[in-house]
Every structure is written in structure tokens, then in C-alpha cells.
Short mmCIF file of C-alpha atoms and ligand atoms in Angstrom, two decimals:
data_model
loop_
_atom_site.label_atom_id
_atom_site.label_comp_id
_atom_site.label_asym_id
_atom_site.label_seq_id
_atom_site.Cartn_x
_atom_site.Cartn_y
_atom_site.Cartn_z
CA MET A 1 9.01 -23.42 15.77
CA LYS A 2 10.22 -19.90 15.00
CA THR A 3 8.14 -17.63 13.09
CA VAL A 4 9.28 -15.97 9.94
CA TYR A 5 7.10 -12.98 9.50
CA LEU A 6 7.44 -11.92 5.51
CA ASP A 7 3.88 -10.41 4.83
CA ASN A 8 4.91 -6.69 6.04
CA ASN A 9 3.08 -5.41 3.13
CA ALA A 10 -0.25 -6.98 4.64
CA THR A 11 0.73 -5.32 7.99
CA THR A 12 3.81 -4.95 10.56
CA SER A 13 4.14 -5.59 14.24
CA VAL A 14 4.12 -2.84 16.62
CA SER A 15 7.41 -1.53 17.85
CA GLN A 16 8.02 -1.38 21.52
CA GLU A 17 8.72 2.66 21.25
CA VAL A 18 5.55 3.01 19.77
CA ARG A 19 3.48 0.73 22.10
CA GLU A 20 5.38 3.11 24.96
CA ALA A 21 4.33 6.31 23.14
CA MET A 22 1.05 5.23 23.15
CA MET A 23 0.63 4.05 27.03
CA LEU A 24 0.46 7.71 28.27
CA TYR A 25 -2.81 8.50 26.45
CA LEU A 26 -4.28 4.94 27.51
CA THR A 27 -3.36 6.27 31.27
CA ASP A 28 -2.70 9.44 32.67
CA ILE A 29 -3.69 11.66 29.47
CA TRP A 30 -7.24 10.24 28.72
CA GLY A 31 -8.95 13.30 28.21
CA ASN A 32 -11.53 14.58 25.20
CA ALA A 33 -9.45 16.67 22.99
CA SER A 34 -12.28 18.61 22.22
CA SER A 35 -13.09 19.46 25.94
CA VAL A 36 -10.62 22.26 26.16
CA PHE A 37 -12.34 24.55 29.05
CA TYR A 38 -10.74 22.14 31.72
CA SER A 39 -7.41 20.74 31.92
CA VAL A 40 -8.11 17.06 31.34
CA GLY A 41 -9.22 18.23 28.09
CA GLN A 42 -6.84 20.70 27.29
CA ALA A 43 -3.88 18.08 28.10
CA ALA A 44 -5.10 15.81 25.55
CA GLU A 45 -5.60 18.67 23.07
CA ASP A 46 -1.94 19.85 23.30
CA ALA A 47 -0.84 16.64 22.67
CA LEU A 48 -2.79 16.30 19.75
CA ALA A 49 -1.61 19.23 18.20
CA ARG A 50 1.85 18.22 19.15
CA MET A 51 1.22 15.18 17.10
CA ARG A 52 -0.09 16.47 14.32
CA MET A 53 2.87 19.18 13.85
CA SER A 54 5.18 16.31 14.13
CA VAL A 55 3.41 14.29 11.64
CA ALA A 56 3.16 17.23 9.32
CA LYS A 57 6.91 18.03 9.52
CA GLU A 58 7.73 14.32 9.21
CA LEU A 59 5.86 14.16 5.98
CA GLY A 60 7.00 17.55 4.39
CA ALA A 61 3.37 19.36 4.51
CA ALA A 62 3.29 22.94 4.60
CA ASN A 63 1.00 23.27 7.64
CA ALA A 64 0.02 21.05 10.48
CA ASN A 65 -3.48 21.95 9.51
CA GLU A 66 -3.61 20.25 6.26
CA ILE A 67 -3.14 17.02 8.16
CA TYR A 68 -6.43 15.29 9.19
CA PHE A 69 -6.18 11.82 11.34
CA THR A 70 -8.61 8.98 10.17
CA ALA A 71 -9.06 5.84 11.36
CA SER A 72 -7.53 3.75 8.20
CA GLY A 73 -6.00 3.86 5.22
CA CYS A 74 -9.24 2.97 3.40
CA GLU A 75 -11.00 5.70 5.25
CA ALA A 76 -8.54 8.19 4.04
CA ASP A 77 -8.80 6.79 0.58
CA ASN A 78 -12.37 6.66 0.37
CA TRP A 79 -12.85 10.05 1.91
CA ALA A 80 -10.24 11.71 -0.71
CA ILE A 81 -12.19 9.92 -3.62
CA LYS A 82 -15.84 10.59 -2.29
CA GLY A 83 -15.38 13.89 -0.85
CA ALA A 84 -13.59 15.49 -3.88
CA ALA A 85 -16.07 13.78 -6.40
CA PHE A 86 -19.12 15.53 -4.37
CA ALA A 87 -17.40 18.38 -3.84
CA ASN A 88 -16.44 19.29 -7.60
CA LYS A 89 -19.36 17.80 -9.05
CA ARG A 90 -20.55 21.05 -10.57
CA LYS A 91 -17.38 21.31 -12.34
CA GLY A 92 -17.30 17.96 -14.00
CA ASN A 93 -18.10 14.74 -12.99
CA HIS A 94 -14.99 12.27 -14.39
CA ILE A 95 -12.15 10.62 -12.44
CA ILE A 96 -9.04 9.20 -13.57
CA THR A 97 -7.37 6.15 -11.59
CA THR A 98 -5.51 2.85 -12.95
CA LYS A 99 -6.20 -0.56 -12.54
CA ILE A 100 -3.81 -1.55 -10.03
CA GLU A 101 -4.76 0.83 -6.91
CA HIS A 102 -5.71 -0.77 -3.55
CA HIS A 103 -9.65 -1.89 -3.60
CA ALA A 104 -10.04 1.25 -1.11
CA VAL A 105 -9.49 3.14 -4.01
CA LEU A 106 -11.02 1.05 -6.64
CA GLY A 107 -14.36 0.30 -4.87
CA ALA A 108 -14.85 4.24 -3.70
CA CYS A 109 -14.57 4.67 -7.61
CA GLU A 110 -17.13 1.97 -8.29
CA PHE A 111 -19.43 3.54 -5.94
CA LEU A 112 -18.90 6.86 -7.67
CA GLU A 113 -19.96 4.90 -11.00
CA ARG A 114 -23.42 3.91 -9.40
CA ASN A 115 -23.52 7.40 -8.58
CA GLY A 116 -23.64 9.56 -11.96
CA PHE A 117 -20.17 9.79 -12.23
CA GLU A 118 -17.41 8.74 -14.85
CA VAL A 119 -14.21 6.60 -13.82
CA THR A 120 -11.46 5.83 -16.59
CA TYR A 121 -9.00 2.97 -15.29
CA LEU A 122 -5.77 3.58 -16.80
CA ASP A 123 -3.77 0.62 -18.35
CA VAL A 124 -0.77 -0.40 -17.11
CA ASP A 125 2.57 -1.62 -18.69
CA LYS A 126 3.87 -5.34 -17.67
CA ASP A 127 5.52 -3.76 -14.74
CA GLY A 128 2.87 -2.06 -13.46
CA PHE A 129 3.52 1.71 -14.64
CA VAL A 130 1.46 4.40 -16.05
CA THR A 131 3.17 7.59 -17.69
CA PRO A 132 2.55 10.96 -17.20
CA GLU A 133 1.58 11.16 -20.77
CA GLN A 134 -1.16 8.79 -20.60
CA VAL A 135 -2.49 10.47 -17.73
CA GLU A 136 -2.98 13.78 -19.42
CA ALA A 137 -4.06 12.07 -22.54
CA ALA A 138 -6.87 11.02 -20.05
CA ILE A 139 -7.77 14.33 -19.30
CA LYS A 140 -11.26 15.71 -20.43
CA ASP A 141 -12.90 19.01 -19.90
CA ASN A 142 -15.12 17.45 -17.06
CA THR A 143 -11.90 15.59 -15.35
CA ILE A 144 -12.12 16.85 -11.55
CA LEU A 145 -10.09 14.06 -9.97
CA ILE A 146 -6.83 11.87 -10.44
CA SER A 147 -5.85 9.03 -8.02
CA VAL A 148 -2.91 7.06 -8.61
CA MET A 149 -1.05 5.35 -6.09
CA THR A 150 2.61 6.24 -4.54
CA ALA A 151 3.76 2.44 -4.76
CA ASN A 152 1.77 -0.46 -5.20
CA ASN A 153 1.17 -2.93 -2.42
CA GLU A 154 1.37 -6.66 -4.52
CA ILE A 155 4.19 -5.74 -7.08
CA GLY A 156 6.03 -2.93 -5.52
CA THR A 157 5.78 -0.80 -8.57
CA ILE A 158 6.90 3.13 -7.59
CA MET A 159 4.54 5.53 -9.86
CA PRO A 160 6.23 8.70 -11.31
CA ILE A 161 4.00 10.76 -8.74
CA LYS A 162 5.74 14.01 -8.88
CA GLU A 163 5.34 14.03 -12.97
CA ILE A 164 2.05 12.94 -12.57
CA ALA A 165 1.02 15.70 -9.98
CA ALA A 166 2.50 17.95 -12.57
CA VAL A 167 0.16 17.15 -15.26
CA ALA A 168 -2.80 17.71 -12.80
CA LYS A 169 -1.64 21.19 -11.72
CA ARG A 170 -1.07 21.93 -15.06
CA HIS A 171 -4.78 21.35 -15.91
CA LYS A 172 -6.11 22.34 -12.77
CA VAL A 173 -7.20 18.84 -11.85
CA ILE A 174 -7.25 17.91 -7.93
CA MET A 175 -4.55 14.93 -7.39
CA HIS A 176 -4.65 12.41 -5.05
CA THR A 177 -2.03 9.76 -3.85
CA ASP A 178 -2.37 6.47 -1.79
CA ALA A 179 0.98 6.55 0.00
CA VAL A 180 0.05 3.97 2.33
CA GLN A 181 2.99 1.30 1.22
CA ALA A 182 5.51 4.09 0.65
CA ILE A 183 5.96 5.18 4.24
CA GLY A 184 8.97 3.96 5.93
CA HIS A 185 10.02 2.42 2.36
CA MET A 186 11.05 5.58 0.28
CA PRO A 187 11.68 9.14 0.89
CA ILE A 188 7.87 10.76 1.13
CA ASN A 189 7.88 15.07 1.13
CA ILE A 190 4.20 16.19 0.16
CA VAL A 191 5.43 19.66 -0.82
CA GLU A 192 7.91 18.15 -3.38
CA LEU A 193 5.52 15.52 -4.66
CA GLY A 194 2.56 18.28 -5.22
CA VAL A 195 0.03 16.27 -4.81
CA ASP A 196 -3.36 17.98 -3.26
CA MET A 197 -4.23 15.03 -1.34
CA LEU A 198 -2.06 11.72 0.38
CA SER A 199 -3.37 8.98 2.21
CA VAL A 200 -1.32 7.28 5.11
CA SER A 201 -2.28 4.16 7.27
CA ALA A 202 0.05 3.69 10.93
CA HIS A 203 -0.12 -0.39 10.64
CA LYS A 204 2.28 -0.45 7.68
CA PHE A 205 5.16 1.05 9.49
CA HIS A 206 5.02 -0.42 12.68
CA GLY A 207 2.54 1.84 14.00
CA PRO A 208 -1.03 0.60 15.57
CA LYS A 209 -3.81 -0.65 13.12
CA GLY A 210 -7.41 1.39 12.90
CA VAL A 211 -5.26 5.01 12.61
CA GLY A 212 -4.43 6.97 9.32
CA LEU A 213 -4.35 10.32 7.89
CA LEU A 214 -5.40 12.19 5.00
CA TYR A 215 -3.45 15.27 4.00
CA ILE A 216 -5.52 17.67 2.42
CA ARG A 217 -3.92 20.74 0.65
CA ASN A 218 -5.35 24.00 2.33
CA GLY A 219 -7.64 25.20 -0.44
CA THR A 220 -8.53 21.59 -1.94
CA ARG A 221 -12.30 21.53 -1.99
CA ILE A 222 -13.65 18.39 -0.26
CA ASP A 223 -16.98 17.40 1.63
CA ASN A 224 -17.28 15.24 4.59
CA LEU A 225 -17.14 11.56 4.71
CA ILE A 226 -17.84 11.16 8.23
CA HIS A 227 -20.71 13.95 9.53
CA GLY A 228 -21.11 14.74 12.94
CA GLY A 229 -19.30 16.90 15.54
CA GLY A 230 -16.80 19.76 14.94
CA GLN A 231 -13.53 17.62 15.21
CA GLU A 232 -10.24 18.05 12.54
CA ARG A 233 -11.65 21.35 11.97
CA GLY A 234 -15.22 20.33 10.90
CA LYS A 235 -14.08 18.03 8.38
CA ARG A 236 -14.14 14.56 9.94
CA ALA A 237 -16.58 14.12 13.15
CA ALA A 238 -15.49 11.49 15.94
CA THR A 239 -13.46 12.11 19.00
CA GLU A 240 -9.86 12.05 18.57
CA ASN A 241 -8.08 8.55 18.49
CA LEU A 242 -5.05 9.85 21.07
CA ALA A 243 -3.34 6.78 21.23
CA GLY A 244 -3.65 5.87 18.02
CA ILE A 245 -2.56 9.14 16.57
CA ALA A 246 0.49 8.78 19.15
CA GLY A 247 1.43 5.64 17.96
CA LEU A 248 1.02 6.69 14.25
CA ALA A 249 3.01 9.85 15.22
CA LYS A 250 6.04 8.13 17.14
CA ALA A 251 6.01 4.98 14.12
CA LEU A 252 6.55 7.86 11.57
CA GLU A 253 9.27 9.49 13.25
CA ILE A 254 11.12 6.26 13.85
CA ALA A 255 10.54 5.27 10.09
CA VAL A 256 11.97 8.88 8.79
CA ALA A 257 14.56 8.81 10.98
CA ASN A 258 16.10 5.03 10.17
CA LEU A 259 14.86 5.55 6.56
CA ASP A 260 18.41 4.97 4.64
CA LYS A 261 19.46 2.35 7.11
CA ASN A 262 16.31 0.35 6.78
CA THR A 263 15.61 0.76 3.05
CA ALA A 264 19.51 -0.45 2.40
CA HIS A 265 18.79 -3.37 4.27
CA MET A 266 15.38 -4.34 3.15
CA LYS A 267 16.44 -4.06 -0.45
CA ARG A 268 19.30 -6.36 0.18
CA MET A 269 16.88 -8.96 1.66
CA ARG A 270 14.87 -8.36 -1.16
CA ASP A 271 17.40 -8.71 -3.88
CA ARG A 272 19.04 -11.87 -1.87
CA LEU A 273 15.16 -13.55 -2.48
CA ILE A 274 14.64 -12.49 -5.73
CA GLU A 275 18.00 -14.29 -6.65
CA GLY A 276 18.01 -16.85 -4.58
CA LEU A 277 14.47 -18.19 -5.51
CA MET A 278 14.87 -17.29 -9.48
CA GLY A 279 18.10 -18.94 -9.25
CA SER A 280 17.11 -22.05 -7.76
CA ILE A 281 13.65 -22.98 -9.37
CA ASP A 282 12.72 -23.47 -12.95
CA TYR A 283 9.40 -22.03 -14.37
CA VAL A 284 9.11 -18.82 -12.26
CA LYS A 285 8.23 -15.19 -13.43
CA LEU A 286 9.03 -12.03 -11.37
CA ASN A 287 6.36 -9.77 -10.99
CA GLY A 288 7.05 -5.97 -11.11
CA PRO A 289 9.93 -3.55 -11.68
CA THR A 290 13.36 -4.99 -11.90
CA ASP A 291 14.96 -1.64 -11.27
CA GLN A 292 15.54 1.17 -9.04
CA ARG A 293 11.49 1.75 -9.21
CA ARG A 294 10.61 -1.26 -7.13
CA LEU A 295 9.57 -0.79 -3.51
CA CYS A 296 12.39 -1.86 -1.39
CA ASN A 297 10.68 -4.81 0.46
CA ASN A 298 8.61 -6.28 -1.98
CA VAL A 299 8.92 -9.88 -3.91
CA ASN A 300 6.12 -11.24 -5.91
CA ILE A 301 6.87 -14.82 -7.94
CA SER A 302 4.79 -16.68 -9.59
CA TYR A 303 5.44 -20.47 -9.70
CA GLU A 304 4.05 -21.96 -12.89
CA PHE A 305 1.87 -25.30 -12.81
CA ILE A 306 0.83 -24.86 -8.71
CA GLU A 307 -1.67 -23.08 -6.43
CA GLY A 308 -0.25 -19.96 -4.53
CA GLU A 309 -2.73 -21.67 -1.86
CA SER A 310 -1.05 -24.61 -1.70
CA ILE A 311 2.26 -23.00 -1.24
CA LEU A 312 1.05 -20.81 1.74
CA MET A 313 -0.14 -23.93 3.54
CA ARG A 314 3.22 -25.69 3.30
CA LEU A 315 4.72 -22.05 4.02
CA ASN A 316 2.76 -22.20 7.27
CA MET A 317 3.78 -25.63 8.19
CA ALA A 318 7.52 -24.38 7.67
CA GLY A 319 6.49 -21.32 10.02
CA ILE A 320 6.84 -18.75 7.19
CA CYS A 321 4.43 -16.17 6.58
CA ALA A 322 3.52 -14.72 3.19
CA SER A 323 0.81 -14.17 0.98
CA SER A 324 -1.01 -15.13 -2.25
CA GLY A 325 -1.76 -11.57 -3.34
CA SER A 326 -3.35 -8.57 -1.65
CA ALA A 327 -5.06 -9.58 1.96
CA CYS A 328 -8.44 -8.17 0.13
CA ALA A 329 -7.70 -10.72 -2.39
CA SER A 330 -6.99 -13.63 -0.86
CA GLY A 331 -10.22 -15.90 0.48
CA SER A 332 -11.49 -15.19 -2.91
CA LEU A 333 -10.68 -17.31 -6.03
CA ASP A 334 -10.63 -14.65 -8.37
CA PRO A 335 -6.67 -14.14 -9.26
CA SER A 336 -5.39 -10.78 -8.06
CA HIS A 337 -6.55 -7.60 -10.26
CA VAL A 338 -3.32 -6.44 -9.90
CA LEU A 339 -1.69 -9.39 -11.70
CA MET A 340 -4.25 -9.75 -14.48
CA ALA A 341 -3.58 -5.80 -15.26
CA ILE A 342 0.18 -6.48 -15.79
CA GLY A 343 -1.08 -9.37 -18.29
CA VAL A 344 0.17 -12.32 -16.31
CA PRO A 345 -2.18 -15.08 -17.68
CA HIS A 346 -4.76 -16.86 -15.18
CA GLU A 347 -2.92 -19.96 -14.94
CA ILE A 348 0.15 -18.57 -13.75
CA ALA A 349 -1.35 -15.61 -11.55
CA HIS A 350 -2.90 -18.32 -9.26
CA GLY A 351 0.50 -19.73 -8.53
CA SER A 352 1.92 -16.18 -6.76
CA ILE A 353 3.43 -15.72 -3.76
CA ARG A 354 4.36 -12.22 -2.07
CA PHE A 355 7.14 -12.15 0.13
CA SER A 356 7.70 -8.44 1.89
CA VAL A 357 10.68 -8.01 4.02
CA GLY A 358 11.00 -6.02 6.95
CA GLU A 359 14.27 -4.04 8.66
CA ASP A 360 13.77 -7.05 10.74
CA THR A 361 14.08 -9.52 8.58
CA THR A 362 17.45 -11.82 8.91
CA ASP A 363 19.87 -13.41 6.53
CA GLU A 364 19.28 -16.90 8.46
CA GLU A 365 15.42 -16.11 7.65
CA VAL A 366 16.17 -15.68 3.99
CA ASP A 367 18.66 -18.66 4.34
CA TYR A 368 15.40 -20.62 5.44
CA VAL A 369 13.14 -19.59 3.12
CA LEU A 370 15.39 -20.63 0.27
CA GLU A 371 15.79 -23.63 1.89
CA GLN A 372 11.97 -24.53 2.22
CA MET A 373 10.60 -22.92 -0.81
CA PRO A 374 12.55 -25.04 -4.06
CA LYS A 375 11.45 -28.39 -1.41
CA ILE A 376 7.60 -26.94 -1.32
CA VAL A 377 7.35 -26.21 -5.08
CA THR A 378 9.10 -29.48 -6.03
CA LEU A 379 6.71 -31.40 -4.02
CA LEU A 380 3.44 -29.45 -4.81
CA ARG A 381 4.66 -30.10 -8.64
CA SER A 382 5.12 -33.77 -8.18
CA MET A 383 1.00 -33.82 -7.37
CA SER A 384 0.05 -31.25 -9.90
CA PRO A 385 -2.06 -32.70 -12.97
CA MET A 386 -0.69 -29.74 -14.63
CA TYR A 387 3.12 -30.47 -14.26
CA GLU A 388 2.32 -34.19 -15.35
CA GLU A 389 0.71 -32.71 -18.74
CA PHE A 390 3.51 -30.18 -19.10
CA GLU A 391 6.37 -33.03 -18.47
CA GLU A 392 4.03 -35.51 -21.12
CA GLY A 393 4.63 -32.29 -23.73
CA ARG A 394 0.78 -31.82 -23.89
CA LEU A 395 0.73 -28.39 -22.14
CA PRO A 396 3.41 -25.70 -22.90
CA SER A 397 5.25 -23.46 -20.21
CA GLN A 398 4.36 -19.93 -20.08
CA THR A 399 7.34 -18.89 -18.26
CA LYS A 400 11.09 -19.21 -18.92
CA ARG A 401 12.59 -22.22 -17.10
C1 PLP B 501 -3.15 -1.84 3.38
C2 PLP B 501 -3.35 -0.64 2.51
C3 PLP B 501 -4.27 0.13 2.30
C4 PLP B 501 -5.24 0.00 3.46
O1 PLP B 501 -5.16 0.65 4.84
P1 PLP B 501 -5.59 0.37 6.27
O2 PLP B 501 -5.66 1.16 7.20
O3 PLP B 501 -5.74 -1.35 6.32
O4 PLP B 501 -7.27 0.50 5.49
C5 PLP B 501 -4.59 1.10 1.56
N1 PLP B 501 -3.72 1.43 0.22
C6 PLP B 501 -2.88 0.70 0.47
C7 PLP B 501 -1.78 0.52 -0.85
C8 PLP B 501 -2.64 -0.73 1.36
O5 PLP B 501 -1.24 -0.96 0.85
#
């Protein structure tokens, strides 16, 4: 049976060009980029400098030395938040973020709360948005950091980051954004966005897992998260993951070069899925924005009266890979914090499925999902006590037919 992979917000396949770009650094160029007194190390150092320049250019950073490679998106988020909090604690102890951030951001904020910091978690509207006005109203004299994600991984909300960064700048507060889901899905130019820090992870755009970066604008006060040697301008110890960084740089180059073509295709696949599923299945709710402010590849729909996990199992039997929320949240019985924050009732949130398409998703794959999903939902509802109660008129529906 063919596998239909529609979980690209969780991770993506490593493309062949990326694999090939990495291979050189697993074979011929294997030196330590910090061992610059001999040629083996120098070759690694030269390569690293080239990659840093390439990445800075593709992201629209002003200087290559503002790019700090990390071991993941989670590390970049943790570093940005804990590092800025501790470095600026003499100035204040208040941080502003949103209720729909990735767990890397929320977990770092909760850690800081246990260590003397105060965090405001902004409410979002029914589509997942916070407004620049909301952020401005939350700023206090002791506010030192604002962290708002560029695009949400569960429901695809694209936040007004440029406007929020302008507010932060006006109030001289450091601004961080988790742009992990944005890369390859929308144009990103750091200087235009006006943020002080920005997180990226390679495996979300066909790079390898275990490598990411944090952009830190020169002049931003931030403490180290990883202490040790003097790598990454003394800010992040650890011998550089040259092959991983080569993969990140190549994947980014390809993502940026093909952005217009890829996003147009993904939008078409996304919209075919949304229209097809909403049109053929009753008692459903689309989660997230319905306009241009939705990530080009994200489909998140709640199916009333049934469980997301049961849908996933049936989808898997049909060879279709999807997600019932974020990868981090699945496995726990709590409904997604993102769906809770946008006001989806508990019972409905439990029956939510996220399909995230890629540039390689085909019309045939979409057709197949549109053929399978109504069958799966009908079957599961036929076994659902909740659906039986609903049909007997003892339970109201919370969605539209
Ligand atoms: C995947 C993801 C991360 C974490 O990146 P890792 O490299 O997997 O640690 C952080 N933020 C968002 C929005 C993500 O989607």
C-alpha cells in the first residue's frame, strides 16, 4: 500500500539534494571548525562561514554573525526566552507571550515563572490571532521580552509579527518570534520583520532533524543556555554540527528559491482538502483562519461525536499519515491547548485532525483522502454512543451541519 504523508507540520522528508549537500561533511570535510591551526580544521571553518553567510542572506539578516546554529527549534526557543530573561532581569521580570505558542516557548515561560519571572499569556481570538494593540496594552514598566510565534503549527494562524515588533521597539522591549513553521511556507525577511530574535528548525523544511538556529540581532542582551567552549562567538558551546548545518543551509536555499511555486501548490492542495472535507462530511468545524492569514499547508478540522485517535488509526490503516494535534500533545489525553485557546469545546476538540500538505502532495493523494475520510467518519459515528444520543435528540450538535 502506498503511504500518503500529510503531516508536514510535524516533520518533512530529507530531500535528496539536502542529503547530498550533507555527505561532504560526513566524508572529506570532517575537521573541527574550531581547530583552525591546520588545514583539516580550516576547511571545516571555511565551510561553516560560507553556510552562515548563505543562511543570513536567505533569511534577510543584516549580518552573518547574527546567526547562531543550535541543535533544534526547541533549543532556539528555550535560549531566546531564558537567555533574554536572565540577561535582562535587572531591568525587569515581566514577559509577554500568547496562549497558542509551541510547548518549547510555553515550557520555557513556565520554568521562568518558577524562577521569579512573571508571564502574561495573551488570549487569542477565535482564529488564533493576537493584535498589536493587545500586546501594547500588556506592556508594563518591567516588561523585558515579548515572544509571539510567526505561524501556528496546529491551526496555521499567521500572526501580525511586523506590527507587534514595531510595538516592542517603541517600548524598547526585546521581541522574539518562533518562525519554525513559517520557513518554506511564507516569505521571511528578518530586517523587514524588525524582530530581535527568530527561531528556525531545519526538519520542518526538508532539512535534517537535530539542527536549527537562533537569529540574534547584534546588541540584544542574552545569556548563554549552553555553557562550555567558545563556539558561536562564545554564545553557544558545542562542536559545530557541520553536516547538519550544511543540510539546513541547502534546505533553506531550496525553500526560498521555490517559495512562490511551492506555496501556490500547497494552497491549492490545502483548499481542495478543506472544501472537499467540509462539503462531504456533516457536523464539522474548520479550526484557524479562513483568509490569506492561514498557513499555506495547514488543514485542521474537528469532526463531532468521534475521537481524533480513532480517526488516525483508521487513516493509518488506509496508509494516510496525519495528526490529531501537535506531535508533542498527542499521546496525552488533554485536548490541544491551541484548540482550547480558540474556544473549541472539549468534546469537539477531541475529534480534531490536522492534515498538513507538502510541495510534493499530489491531486491523486488529495482525491484518495477525500474518498477515505467520509467513510471513516461515517463508520466511527455508527459506533459512537455520543452520535446515537445526538440522533435520538438527547444531545445537541455544537457544529453546523
Ligand atoms: C516543530 C516546532 C518547534 C520545535 O522544533 P524542533 O526542531 O522539533 O525542536 C518549535 N516551534 C514550532 C512552531 C514547531 O512547529
